XYZ file of C-alpha atoms in Angstrom:
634
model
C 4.274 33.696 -8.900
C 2.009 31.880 -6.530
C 1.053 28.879 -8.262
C 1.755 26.374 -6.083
C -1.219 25.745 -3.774
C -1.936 23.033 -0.867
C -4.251 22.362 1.435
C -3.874 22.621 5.354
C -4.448 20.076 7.633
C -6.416 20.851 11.150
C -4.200 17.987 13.768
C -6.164 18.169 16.357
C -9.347 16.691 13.909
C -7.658 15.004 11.116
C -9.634 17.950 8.433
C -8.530 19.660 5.911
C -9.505 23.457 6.439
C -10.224 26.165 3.311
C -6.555 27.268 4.176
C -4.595 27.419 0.802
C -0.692 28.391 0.798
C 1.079 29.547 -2.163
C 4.548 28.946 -2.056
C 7.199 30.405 -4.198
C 10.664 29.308 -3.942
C 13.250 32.081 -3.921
C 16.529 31.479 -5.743
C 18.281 33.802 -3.449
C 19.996 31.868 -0.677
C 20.617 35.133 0.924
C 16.554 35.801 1.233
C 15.220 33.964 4.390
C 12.144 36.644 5.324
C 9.068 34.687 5.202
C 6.076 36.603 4.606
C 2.047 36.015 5.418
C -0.890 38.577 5.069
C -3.468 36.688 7.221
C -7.422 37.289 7.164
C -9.438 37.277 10.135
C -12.406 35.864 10.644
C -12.977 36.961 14.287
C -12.815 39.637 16.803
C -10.973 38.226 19.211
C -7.626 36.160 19.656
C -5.391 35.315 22.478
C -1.652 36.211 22.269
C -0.168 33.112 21.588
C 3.423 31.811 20.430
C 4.219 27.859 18.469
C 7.326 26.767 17.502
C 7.702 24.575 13.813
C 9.947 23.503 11.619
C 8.034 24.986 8.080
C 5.518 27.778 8.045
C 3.162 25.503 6.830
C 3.493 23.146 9.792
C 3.613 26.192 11.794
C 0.013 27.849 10.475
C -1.244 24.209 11.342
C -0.845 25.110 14.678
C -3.051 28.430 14.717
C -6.431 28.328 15.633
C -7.573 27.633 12.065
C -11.335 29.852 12.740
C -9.332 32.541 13.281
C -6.976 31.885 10.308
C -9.406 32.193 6.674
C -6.688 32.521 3.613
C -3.145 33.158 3.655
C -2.352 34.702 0.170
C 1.327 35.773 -0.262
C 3.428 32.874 0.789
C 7.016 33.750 -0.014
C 10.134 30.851 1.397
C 13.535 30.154 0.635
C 13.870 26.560 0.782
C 17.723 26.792 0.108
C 18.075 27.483 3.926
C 19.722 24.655 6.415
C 16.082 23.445 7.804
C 14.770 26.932 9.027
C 12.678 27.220 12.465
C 9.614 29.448 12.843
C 8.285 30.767 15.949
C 5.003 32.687 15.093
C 3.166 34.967 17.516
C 0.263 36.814 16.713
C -1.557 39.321 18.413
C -4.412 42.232 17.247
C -3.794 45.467 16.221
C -5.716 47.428 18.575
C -3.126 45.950 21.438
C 0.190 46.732 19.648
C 1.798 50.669 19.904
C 1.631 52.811 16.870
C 4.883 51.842 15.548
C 3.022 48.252 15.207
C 0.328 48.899 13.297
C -0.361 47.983 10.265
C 0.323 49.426 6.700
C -2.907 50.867 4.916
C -4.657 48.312 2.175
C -4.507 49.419 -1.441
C -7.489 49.487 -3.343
C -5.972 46.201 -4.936
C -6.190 44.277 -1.465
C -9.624 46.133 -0.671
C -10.919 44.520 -3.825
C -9.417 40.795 -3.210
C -11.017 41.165 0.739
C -14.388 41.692 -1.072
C -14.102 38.763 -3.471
C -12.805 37.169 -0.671
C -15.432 37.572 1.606
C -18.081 36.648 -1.569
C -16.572 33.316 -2.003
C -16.594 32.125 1.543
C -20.567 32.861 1.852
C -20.435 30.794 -1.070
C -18.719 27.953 0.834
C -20.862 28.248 3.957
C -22.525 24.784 3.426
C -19.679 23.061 1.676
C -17.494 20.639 3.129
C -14.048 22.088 4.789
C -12.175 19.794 3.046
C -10.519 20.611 -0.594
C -13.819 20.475 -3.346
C -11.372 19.010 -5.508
C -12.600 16.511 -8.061
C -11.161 12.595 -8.615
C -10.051 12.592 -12.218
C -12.375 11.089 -14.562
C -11.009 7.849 -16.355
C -9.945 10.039 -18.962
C -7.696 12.172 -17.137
C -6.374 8.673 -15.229
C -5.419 7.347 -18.451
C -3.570 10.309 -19.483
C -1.961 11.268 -16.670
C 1.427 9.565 -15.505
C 0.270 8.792 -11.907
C -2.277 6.521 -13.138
C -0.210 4.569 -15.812
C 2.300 4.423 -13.426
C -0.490 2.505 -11.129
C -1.097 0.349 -14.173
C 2.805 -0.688 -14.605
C 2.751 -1.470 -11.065
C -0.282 -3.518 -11.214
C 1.046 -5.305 -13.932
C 4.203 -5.571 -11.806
C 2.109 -7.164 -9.439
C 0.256 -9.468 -11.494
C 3.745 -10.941 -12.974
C 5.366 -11.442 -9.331
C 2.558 -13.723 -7.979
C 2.108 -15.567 -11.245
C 6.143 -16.203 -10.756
C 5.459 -17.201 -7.093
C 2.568 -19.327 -8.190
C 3.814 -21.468 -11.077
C 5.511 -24.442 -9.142
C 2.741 -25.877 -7.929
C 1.207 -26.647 -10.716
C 4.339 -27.318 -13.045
C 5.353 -29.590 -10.635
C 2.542 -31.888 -11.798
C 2.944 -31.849 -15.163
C 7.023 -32.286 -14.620
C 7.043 -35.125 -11.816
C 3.417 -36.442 -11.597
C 0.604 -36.016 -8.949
C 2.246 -36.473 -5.423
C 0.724 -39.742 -3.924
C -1.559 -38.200 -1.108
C -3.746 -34.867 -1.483
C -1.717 -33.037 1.120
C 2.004 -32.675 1.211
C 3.915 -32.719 4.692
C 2.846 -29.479 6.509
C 6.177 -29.572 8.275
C 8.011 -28.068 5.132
C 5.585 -25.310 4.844
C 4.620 -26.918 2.029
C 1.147 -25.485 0.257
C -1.542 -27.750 0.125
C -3.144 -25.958 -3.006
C -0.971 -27.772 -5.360
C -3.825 -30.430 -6.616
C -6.510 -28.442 -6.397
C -4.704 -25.364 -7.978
C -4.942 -27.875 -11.324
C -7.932 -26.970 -13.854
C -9.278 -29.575 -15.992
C -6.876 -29.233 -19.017
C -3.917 -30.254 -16.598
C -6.323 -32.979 -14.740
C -7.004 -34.688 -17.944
C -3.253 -34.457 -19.793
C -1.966 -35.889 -16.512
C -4.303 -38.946 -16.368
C -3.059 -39.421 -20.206
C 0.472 -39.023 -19.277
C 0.013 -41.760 -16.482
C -0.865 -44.389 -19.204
C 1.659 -43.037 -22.037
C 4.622 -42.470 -20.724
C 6.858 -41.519 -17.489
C 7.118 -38.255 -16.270
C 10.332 -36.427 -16.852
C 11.041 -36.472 -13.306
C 10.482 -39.092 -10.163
C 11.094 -37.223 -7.110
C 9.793 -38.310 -3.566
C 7.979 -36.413 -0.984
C 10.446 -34.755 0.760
C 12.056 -33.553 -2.424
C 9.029 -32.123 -3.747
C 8.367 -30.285 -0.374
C 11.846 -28.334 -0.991
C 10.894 -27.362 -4.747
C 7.445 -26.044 -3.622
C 8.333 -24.259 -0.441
C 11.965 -23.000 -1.425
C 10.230 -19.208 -2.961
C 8.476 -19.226 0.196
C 11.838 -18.501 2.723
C 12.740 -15.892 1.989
C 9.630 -14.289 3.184
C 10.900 -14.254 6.170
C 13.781 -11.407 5.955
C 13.838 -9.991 2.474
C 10.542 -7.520 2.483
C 12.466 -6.032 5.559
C 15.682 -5.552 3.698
C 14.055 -4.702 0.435
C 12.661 -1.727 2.491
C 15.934 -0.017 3.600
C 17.519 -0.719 0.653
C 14.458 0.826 -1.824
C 14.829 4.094 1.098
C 18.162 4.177 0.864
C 18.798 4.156 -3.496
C 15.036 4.502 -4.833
C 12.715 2.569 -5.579
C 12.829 2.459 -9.540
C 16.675 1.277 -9.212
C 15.685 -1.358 -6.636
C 12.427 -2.696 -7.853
C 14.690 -3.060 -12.012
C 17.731 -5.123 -10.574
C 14.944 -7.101 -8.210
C 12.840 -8.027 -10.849
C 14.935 -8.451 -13.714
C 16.899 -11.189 -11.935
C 13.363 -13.155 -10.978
C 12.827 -13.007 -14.792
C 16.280 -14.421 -15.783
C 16.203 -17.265 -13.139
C 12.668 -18.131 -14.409
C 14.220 -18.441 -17.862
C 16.776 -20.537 -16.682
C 14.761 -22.958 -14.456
C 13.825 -25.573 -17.244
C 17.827 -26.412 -18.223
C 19.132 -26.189 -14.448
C 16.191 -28.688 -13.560
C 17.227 -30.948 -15.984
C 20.973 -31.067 -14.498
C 19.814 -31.461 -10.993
C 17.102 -30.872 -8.584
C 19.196 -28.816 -6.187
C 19.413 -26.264 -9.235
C 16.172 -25.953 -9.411
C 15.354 -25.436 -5.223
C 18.067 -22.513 -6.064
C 16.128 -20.858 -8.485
C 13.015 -21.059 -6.801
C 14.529 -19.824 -4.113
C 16.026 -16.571 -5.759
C 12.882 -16.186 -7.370
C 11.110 -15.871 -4.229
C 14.350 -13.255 -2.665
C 13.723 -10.886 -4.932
C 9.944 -10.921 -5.481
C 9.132 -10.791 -2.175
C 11.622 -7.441 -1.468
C 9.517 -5.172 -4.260
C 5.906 -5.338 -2.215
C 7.603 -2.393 0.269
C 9.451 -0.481 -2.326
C 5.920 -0.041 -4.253
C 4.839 1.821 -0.674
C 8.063 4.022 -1.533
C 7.093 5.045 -4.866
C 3.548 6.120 -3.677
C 4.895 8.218 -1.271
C 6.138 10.249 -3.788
C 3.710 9.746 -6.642
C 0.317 9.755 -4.548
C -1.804 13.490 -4.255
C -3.415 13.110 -1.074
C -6.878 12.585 -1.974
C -6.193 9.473 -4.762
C -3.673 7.848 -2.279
C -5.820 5.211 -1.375
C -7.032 4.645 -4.963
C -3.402 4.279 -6.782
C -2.240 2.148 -4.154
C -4.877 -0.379 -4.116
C -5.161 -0.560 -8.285
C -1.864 -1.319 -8.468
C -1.869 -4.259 -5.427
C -5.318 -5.524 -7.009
C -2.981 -7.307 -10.067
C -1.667 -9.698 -8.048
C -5.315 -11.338 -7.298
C -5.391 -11.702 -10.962
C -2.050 -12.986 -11.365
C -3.529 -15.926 -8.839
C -6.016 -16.064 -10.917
C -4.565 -16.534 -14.552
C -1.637 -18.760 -13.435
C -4.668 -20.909 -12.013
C -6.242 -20.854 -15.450
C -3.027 -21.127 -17.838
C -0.436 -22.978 -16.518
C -2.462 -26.344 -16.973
C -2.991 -25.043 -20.561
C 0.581 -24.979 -21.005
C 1.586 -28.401 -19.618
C -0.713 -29.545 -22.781
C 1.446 -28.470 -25.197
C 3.761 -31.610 -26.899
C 6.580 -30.174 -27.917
C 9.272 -30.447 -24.910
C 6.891 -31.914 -22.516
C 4.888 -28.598 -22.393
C 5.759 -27.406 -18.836
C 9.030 -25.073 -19.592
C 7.048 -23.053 -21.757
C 5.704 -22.000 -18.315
C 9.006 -20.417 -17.637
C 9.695 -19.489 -20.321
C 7.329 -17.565 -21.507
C 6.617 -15.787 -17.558
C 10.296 -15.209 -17.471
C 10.480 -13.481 -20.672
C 7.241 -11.199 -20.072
C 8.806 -10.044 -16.444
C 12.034 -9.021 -19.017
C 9.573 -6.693 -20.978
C 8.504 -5.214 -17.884
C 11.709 -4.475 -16.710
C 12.164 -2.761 -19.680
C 9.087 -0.672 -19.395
C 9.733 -0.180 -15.784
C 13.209 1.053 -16.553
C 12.291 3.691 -19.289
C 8.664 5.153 -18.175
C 9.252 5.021 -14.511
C 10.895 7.934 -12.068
C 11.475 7.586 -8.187
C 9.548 10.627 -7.934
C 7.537 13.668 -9.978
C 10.355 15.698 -10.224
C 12.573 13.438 -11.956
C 10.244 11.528 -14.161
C 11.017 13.164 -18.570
C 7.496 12.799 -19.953
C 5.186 14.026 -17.132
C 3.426 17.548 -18.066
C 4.447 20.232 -15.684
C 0.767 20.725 -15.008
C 0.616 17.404 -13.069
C 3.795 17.363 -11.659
C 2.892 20.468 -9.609
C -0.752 19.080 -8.851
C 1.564 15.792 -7.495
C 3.949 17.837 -5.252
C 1.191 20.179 -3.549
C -1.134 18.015 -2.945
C 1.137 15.000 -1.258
C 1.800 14.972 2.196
C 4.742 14.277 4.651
C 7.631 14.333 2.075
C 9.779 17.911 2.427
C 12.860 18.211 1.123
C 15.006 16.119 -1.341
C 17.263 14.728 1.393
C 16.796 11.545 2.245
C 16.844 11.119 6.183
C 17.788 8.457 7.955
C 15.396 6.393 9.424
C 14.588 6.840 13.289
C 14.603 3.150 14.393
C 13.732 3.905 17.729
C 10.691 5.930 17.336
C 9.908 3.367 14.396
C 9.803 0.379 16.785
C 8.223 1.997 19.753
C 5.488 3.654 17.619
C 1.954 2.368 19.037
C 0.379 3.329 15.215
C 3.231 1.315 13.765
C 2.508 -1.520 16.014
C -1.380 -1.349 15.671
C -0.806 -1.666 11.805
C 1.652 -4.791 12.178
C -0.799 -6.755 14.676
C -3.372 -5.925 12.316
C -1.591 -7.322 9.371
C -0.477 -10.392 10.774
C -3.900 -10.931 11.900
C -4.497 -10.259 7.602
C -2.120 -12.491 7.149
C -2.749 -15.274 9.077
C -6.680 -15.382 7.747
C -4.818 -14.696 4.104
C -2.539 -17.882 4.631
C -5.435 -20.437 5.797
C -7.527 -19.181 3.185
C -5.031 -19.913 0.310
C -3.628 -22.724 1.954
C -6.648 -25.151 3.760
C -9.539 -23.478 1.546
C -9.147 -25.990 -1.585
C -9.090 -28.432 0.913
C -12.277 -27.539 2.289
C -13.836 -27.243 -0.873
C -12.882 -30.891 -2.123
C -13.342 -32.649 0.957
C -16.205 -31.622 2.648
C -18.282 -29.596 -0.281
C -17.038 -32.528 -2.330
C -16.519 -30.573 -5.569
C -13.656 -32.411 -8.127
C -10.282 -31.244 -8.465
C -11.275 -29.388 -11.802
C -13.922 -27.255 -10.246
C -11.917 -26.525 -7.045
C -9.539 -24.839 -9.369
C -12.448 -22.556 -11.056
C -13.824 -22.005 -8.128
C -10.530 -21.029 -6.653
C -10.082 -18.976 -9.784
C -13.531 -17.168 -9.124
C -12.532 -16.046 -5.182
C -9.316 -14.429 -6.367
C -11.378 -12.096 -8.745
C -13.807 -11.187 -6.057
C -10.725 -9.805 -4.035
C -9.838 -8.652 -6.976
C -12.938 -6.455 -7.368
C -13.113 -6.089 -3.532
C -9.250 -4.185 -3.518
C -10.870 -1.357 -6.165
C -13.973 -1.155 -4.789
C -12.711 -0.392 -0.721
C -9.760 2.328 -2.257
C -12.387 4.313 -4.384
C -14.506 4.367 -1.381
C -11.758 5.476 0.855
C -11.255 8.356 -1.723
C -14.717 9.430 -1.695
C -15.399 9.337 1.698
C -12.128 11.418 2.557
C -13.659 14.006 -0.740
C -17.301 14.240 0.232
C -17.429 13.527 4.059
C -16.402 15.635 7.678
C -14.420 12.497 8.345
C -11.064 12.383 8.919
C -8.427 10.114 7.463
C -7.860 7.992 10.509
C -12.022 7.338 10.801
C -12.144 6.401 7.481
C -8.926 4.038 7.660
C -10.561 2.530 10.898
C -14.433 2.024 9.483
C -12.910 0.093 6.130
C -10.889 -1.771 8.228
C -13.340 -2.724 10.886
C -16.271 -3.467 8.266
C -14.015 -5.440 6.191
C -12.896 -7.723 9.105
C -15.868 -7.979 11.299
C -17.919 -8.833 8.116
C -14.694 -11.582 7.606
C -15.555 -12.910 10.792
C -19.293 -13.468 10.371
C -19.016 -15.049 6.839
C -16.302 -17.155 8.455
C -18.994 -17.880 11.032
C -21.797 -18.905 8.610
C -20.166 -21.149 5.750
C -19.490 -24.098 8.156
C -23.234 -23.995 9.334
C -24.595 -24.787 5.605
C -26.044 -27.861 4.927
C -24.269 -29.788 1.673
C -27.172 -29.819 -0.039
C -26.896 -26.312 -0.417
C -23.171 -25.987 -0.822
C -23.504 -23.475 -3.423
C -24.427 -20.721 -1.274
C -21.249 -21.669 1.062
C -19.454 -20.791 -2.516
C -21.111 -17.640 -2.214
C -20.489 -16.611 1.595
C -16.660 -17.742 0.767
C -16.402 -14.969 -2.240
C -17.635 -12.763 0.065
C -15.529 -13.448 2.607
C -12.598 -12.864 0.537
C -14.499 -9.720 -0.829
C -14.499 -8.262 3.030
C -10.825 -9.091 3.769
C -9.653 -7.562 0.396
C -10.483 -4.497 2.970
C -7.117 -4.570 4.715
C -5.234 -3.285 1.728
C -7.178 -0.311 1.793
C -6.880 1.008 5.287
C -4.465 -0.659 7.948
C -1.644 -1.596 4.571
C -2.130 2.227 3.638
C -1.820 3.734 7.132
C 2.396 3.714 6.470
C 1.833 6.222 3.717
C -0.307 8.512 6.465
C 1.914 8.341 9.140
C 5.393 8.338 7.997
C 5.546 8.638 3.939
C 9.810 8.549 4.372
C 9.604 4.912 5.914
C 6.535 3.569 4.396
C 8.321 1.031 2.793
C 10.334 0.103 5.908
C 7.227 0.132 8.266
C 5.848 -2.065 5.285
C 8.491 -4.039 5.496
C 8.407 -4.949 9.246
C 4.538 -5.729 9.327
C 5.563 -8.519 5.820
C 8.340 -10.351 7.818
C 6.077 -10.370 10.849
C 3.755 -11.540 9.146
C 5.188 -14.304 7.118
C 7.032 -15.243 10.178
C 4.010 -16.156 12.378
C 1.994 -17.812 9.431
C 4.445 -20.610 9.167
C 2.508 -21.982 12.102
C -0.736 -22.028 10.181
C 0.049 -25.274 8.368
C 1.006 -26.958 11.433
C -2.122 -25.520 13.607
C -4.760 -25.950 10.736
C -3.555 -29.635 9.678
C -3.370 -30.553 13.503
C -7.074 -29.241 14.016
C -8.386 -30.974 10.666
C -6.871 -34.636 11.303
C -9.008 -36.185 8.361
C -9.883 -33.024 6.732
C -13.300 -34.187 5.584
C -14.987 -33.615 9.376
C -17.559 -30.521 9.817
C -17.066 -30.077 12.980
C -13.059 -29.705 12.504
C -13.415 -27.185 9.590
C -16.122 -24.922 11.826
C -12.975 -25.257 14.532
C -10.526 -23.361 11.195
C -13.148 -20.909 10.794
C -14.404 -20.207 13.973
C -10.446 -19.815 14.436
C -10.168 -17.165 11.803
C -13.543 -15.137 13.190
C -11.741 -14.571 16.633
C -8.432 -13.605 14.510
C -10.685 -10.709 12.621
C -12.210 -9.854 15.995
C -8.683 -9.105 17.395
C -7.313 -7.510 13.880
C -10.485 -5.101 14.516
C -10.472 -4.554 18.172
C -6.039 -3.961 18.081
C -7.089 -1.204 15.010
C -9.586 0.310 16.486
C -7.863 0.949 19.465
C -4.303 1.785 18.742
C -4.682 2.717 15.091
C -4.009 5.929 13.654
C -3.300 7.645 10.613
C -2.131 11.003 11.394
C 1.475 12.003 10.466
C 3.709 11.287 13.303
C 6.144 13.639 14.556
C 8.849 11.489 13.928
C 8.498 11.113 9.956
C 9.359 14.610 9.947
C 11.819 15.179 12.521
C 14.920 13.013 11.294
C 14.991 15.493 8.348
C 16.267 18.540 10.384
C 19.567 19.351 11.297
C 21.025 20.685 15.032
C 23.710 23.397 13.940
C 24.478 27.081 14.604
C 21.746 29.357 13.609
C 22.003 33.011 12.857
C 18.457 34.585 13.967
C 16.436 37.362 12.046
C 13.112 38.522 13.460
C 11.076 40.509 11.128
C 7.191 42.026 12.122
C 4.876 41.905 9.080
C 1.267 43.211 9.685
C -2.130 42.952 7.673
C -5.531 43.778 8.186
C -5.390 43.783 12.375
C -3.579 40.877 12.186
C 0.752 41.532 13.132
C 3.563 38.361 13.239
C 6.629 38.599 14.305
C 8.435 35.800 12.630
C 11.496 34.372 13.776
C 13.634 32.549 11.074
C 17.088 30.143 12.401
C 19.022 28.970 9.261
């Protein structure tokens, strides 16, 4: 009857105490008596009365060494949003008409076994001993292939986002100088993005035959930065609306229109540029809304101790979507037939269709809906996540959103990612070919190479944020602030050192840069998480806000970075960039540390209730010296 167990949280330290509840939900809308037989672990307790909106939320606030096990758990969550208010006192202090009813032999017998296993637990950690699935439980349960659809997801939105600058060589020719006008937002990656195949077919091209298309620099500035725009509003909106009608809904019509306007980008080209800056901008609309609604399906997918290590595997695809659209689309422009370069959109467009399709039939908004997961791990899912109660979906509570100092630590802190993110992408082929002198061709390898070290880096910091939440005393917003802080102080001094090495030697520089990137691949992991700790209703939202932040304040990084690095090839203008981005980790770090936090914030919860007239039913329960007198209001 009691097969539903999860584990307590201690707010005033962040722990997870031995407490285990086991709910059953009664049918009976008529039933609201909620019932707790209570160990005691001590002699002594002062009278004391809290006030919560669930019993479990309520038990948090006890004095959890006085509280060991509460076995029989019995709610009706059929009522209106029932309040608690919990007072317990000792036996010895109540009259006779208070005490408590004599164990039965049963209950002797469980207090023994009991008492056995916590003198087995003395030593152990406080927190829940329970295990991270091995891979072969990952790839069998639906959690983790759902983390693998999403990472796919992932992977095919930045290889959509990433295409253009690439194809745009092999459809118009290389643009006259190395860097394109800053002023347009324009991404100076575009040349050294190109790998050798596309270098060499280019140079043939140039003596063959024209390109298909002659378009100046302005023009190409609008086809390169039009996907980049909408960056601006659209993860905001893509938020509310994946709160407001699911996620699965929103991220299908989202994606499946990126995929047809891919499709259609070779033939609208072809009848006019303009038709083309449309469909790159469309493209861009819609992939850049899905990044918060993936925040909403975790919320609902994510037992509390894998959180961290779902949420990162499915962001890490998108590192190697940079990386194979590096690698491939130059393979593509090779190919003959039709000039080669719509078979990049084609082909992209038509694999984001197939995942639409497997999105649309494997994928639920949450546990309880999804057809094919085993009931086993749909109850493990719904114990063991935290913050989400009730199916309702509450409105969100702007005010306490926007005036939330954890909410605001995580933005700062993720504009200060995304800044460093921006100059990296943007200025660091630069670097690469004009003062470490390496060709086009092996920027683009090299480039290639840094994207799979974040790659690795995005696994790596999520399964240690898992283990250290499993196997250490530390609580969740520690562990979110020491990734964060070693991943961006360690940012700053490899951003420090790589200007400082002599040319000679620039293949250590290549070394301290994958590093780098390796370090800031951090961020993901802890400050980008911390929505799904504090307020798992409006992670996608909160998610939202910190992306249009964000992207709004890094469209001065092409304009700062190609002011400060007037010829591009000077050391002492590049140690200026990098020296830039150390203080920029410094402040990420210092804003986190400070103001960051992780624990679930009053106001996630509190827009679910509901002020109405209450009927009131007090009922005393008593066991083992320990009496409540619960108050239920339905």
């Amino acid at each position: 009857m009691f097969d539903n167990a999860v584990a307590i949280e201690n707010p005033s330290t962040g722990d997870f105490e031995e407490d285990i509840i086991h709910r059953h939900e009664e049918t009976a809308s008529s039933s609201n008596a909620t019932i707790c037989d209570i160990e005691s672990s001590e002699d002594e307790v002062n009278d004391s009365e809290f006030k919560a909106t669930t019993f479990a939320e309520c038990l948090r606030h006890l004095d959890v060494a006085h509280v060991k096990k509460c076995r029989n758990y019995e709610y009706s969550d059929t009522l209106a949003n029932p309040t608690f208010f919990l007072r317990s006192q000792y036996a010895n202090g109540l009259t006779q008409n208070d005490q408590t009813p004599e164990q039965t032999p049963e209950k002797k017998e469980e207090k023994e076994a009991v008492k056995d296993t916590e003198k087995d637990k003395k030593n152990k950690s406080k927190k829940p001993t329970q295990k991270l699935p091995s891979l072969k439980e990952r790839c069998s349960s639906w959690r983790w292939r759902l983390a693998i659809i999403l990472s796919m997801g992932n992977f095919i939105t930045m290889a959509l986002r990433e295409a253009m600058p690439i194809a745009i060589v092999c459809m118009a020719g290389p643009a006259e100088d190395e860097v394109y006008n800053t002023s347009t937002i324009v991404f100076v990656n575009v040349t050294a993005q190109i790998d050798n195949k596309t270098e060499l077919i280019t140079e043939e091209r140039e003596t063959e035959k024209e390109y298909e298309f002659s378009w100046d620099k302005n023009t190409r500035g609008l086809v390169l930065s039009a996907n980049r725009y909408s960056g601006f509003f659209m993860p905001l909106i893509g938020g509310i609306i994946s709160q407001k009608f699911g996620a699965k809904r929103f991220i299908f019509v989202v994606m499946t229109i990126a995929g047809i306007s891919y499709i259609l980008i070779p033939e609208m080209t072809r009848m006019h540029v303009y038709s083309l800056i449309s469909l790159q901008f469309s493209v861009g609309l819609f992939t850049y809304g899905n990044k918060p609604a993936y925040q909403d399906v975790w919320s609902l997918w994510s037992p509390y101790l894998e959180k961290v290590s779902l949420a990162s595997f499915s962001k890490a695809g998108a590192n190697l979507g940079n990386t194979f659209s590096s690698l491939t689309y130059g393979f593509l422009c090779t190919i003959e037939l039709d000039n080669g370069w719509p078979f990049i959109f084609y082909i992209f467009g038509s694999v984001c269709l197939l995942w639409c399709a497997l999105w649309f039939f494997f994928v639920s908004n949450s546990p309880e809906e999804h057809k094919f997961i085993s009931e086993e791990e749909k109850k493990y899912i719904i114990a063991n996540r935290v913050g989400i109660t009730g199916k309702k979906k509450p409105k969100t509570p702007w005010k306490s959103v926007l005036t939330s100092r954890p909410v605001w630590a995580i933005i700062i802190t993720q504009t200060c990612q995304t800044w460093c993110g921006t100059t990296l992408s943007l200025f660091l082929p630069l670097y690469l070919n004009g003062v470490l002198e390496f060709s086009i061709g092996i920027t683009g390898v090299i480039i290639s190479v840094q994207f799979l070290f974040r790659f690795v880096g995005s696994l790596f910091w999520g399964f240690l944020s898992d283990v250290l939440l499993r196997k250490t005393p530390l609580s969740v917003t520690v562990i979110r602030k020491l990734v964060q802080i070693i991943g961006f102080v360690m940012s700053a001094i490899l951003s420090s050192v790589v200007t400082f090495i002599p040319l000679e030697y620039r293949e250590w520089a290549i070394v301290v840069l994958a590093f780098l990137l390796f370090f800031q691949s951090a961020a993901p992991s802890s400050s980008a998480i911390a929505p799904l700790d504090i307020a798992p209703r409006f992670a996608g939202i909160i998610t939202g806000l910190f992306i249009v932040v964000g992207s709004s304040i890094s469209i001065l990084v092409p304009i700062v970075v190609s002011d400060l690095t007037f010829e591009g090839r000077r050391e002492v203008e590049w140690r200026i960039i990098f020296s830039m981005l150390s203080g920029v980790y410094i402040l990420g770090s210092f804003v986190y540390l400070v103001f960051g936090s992780s624990k679930l914030q009053h106001w996630a919860t509190a827009s679910e209730k509901k002020t109405m007239p209450v009927k009131k039913k007090t009922e005393k329960v008593g066991v083992d010296n320990i009496v409540f007198e619960i108050e239920t209001v339905s």
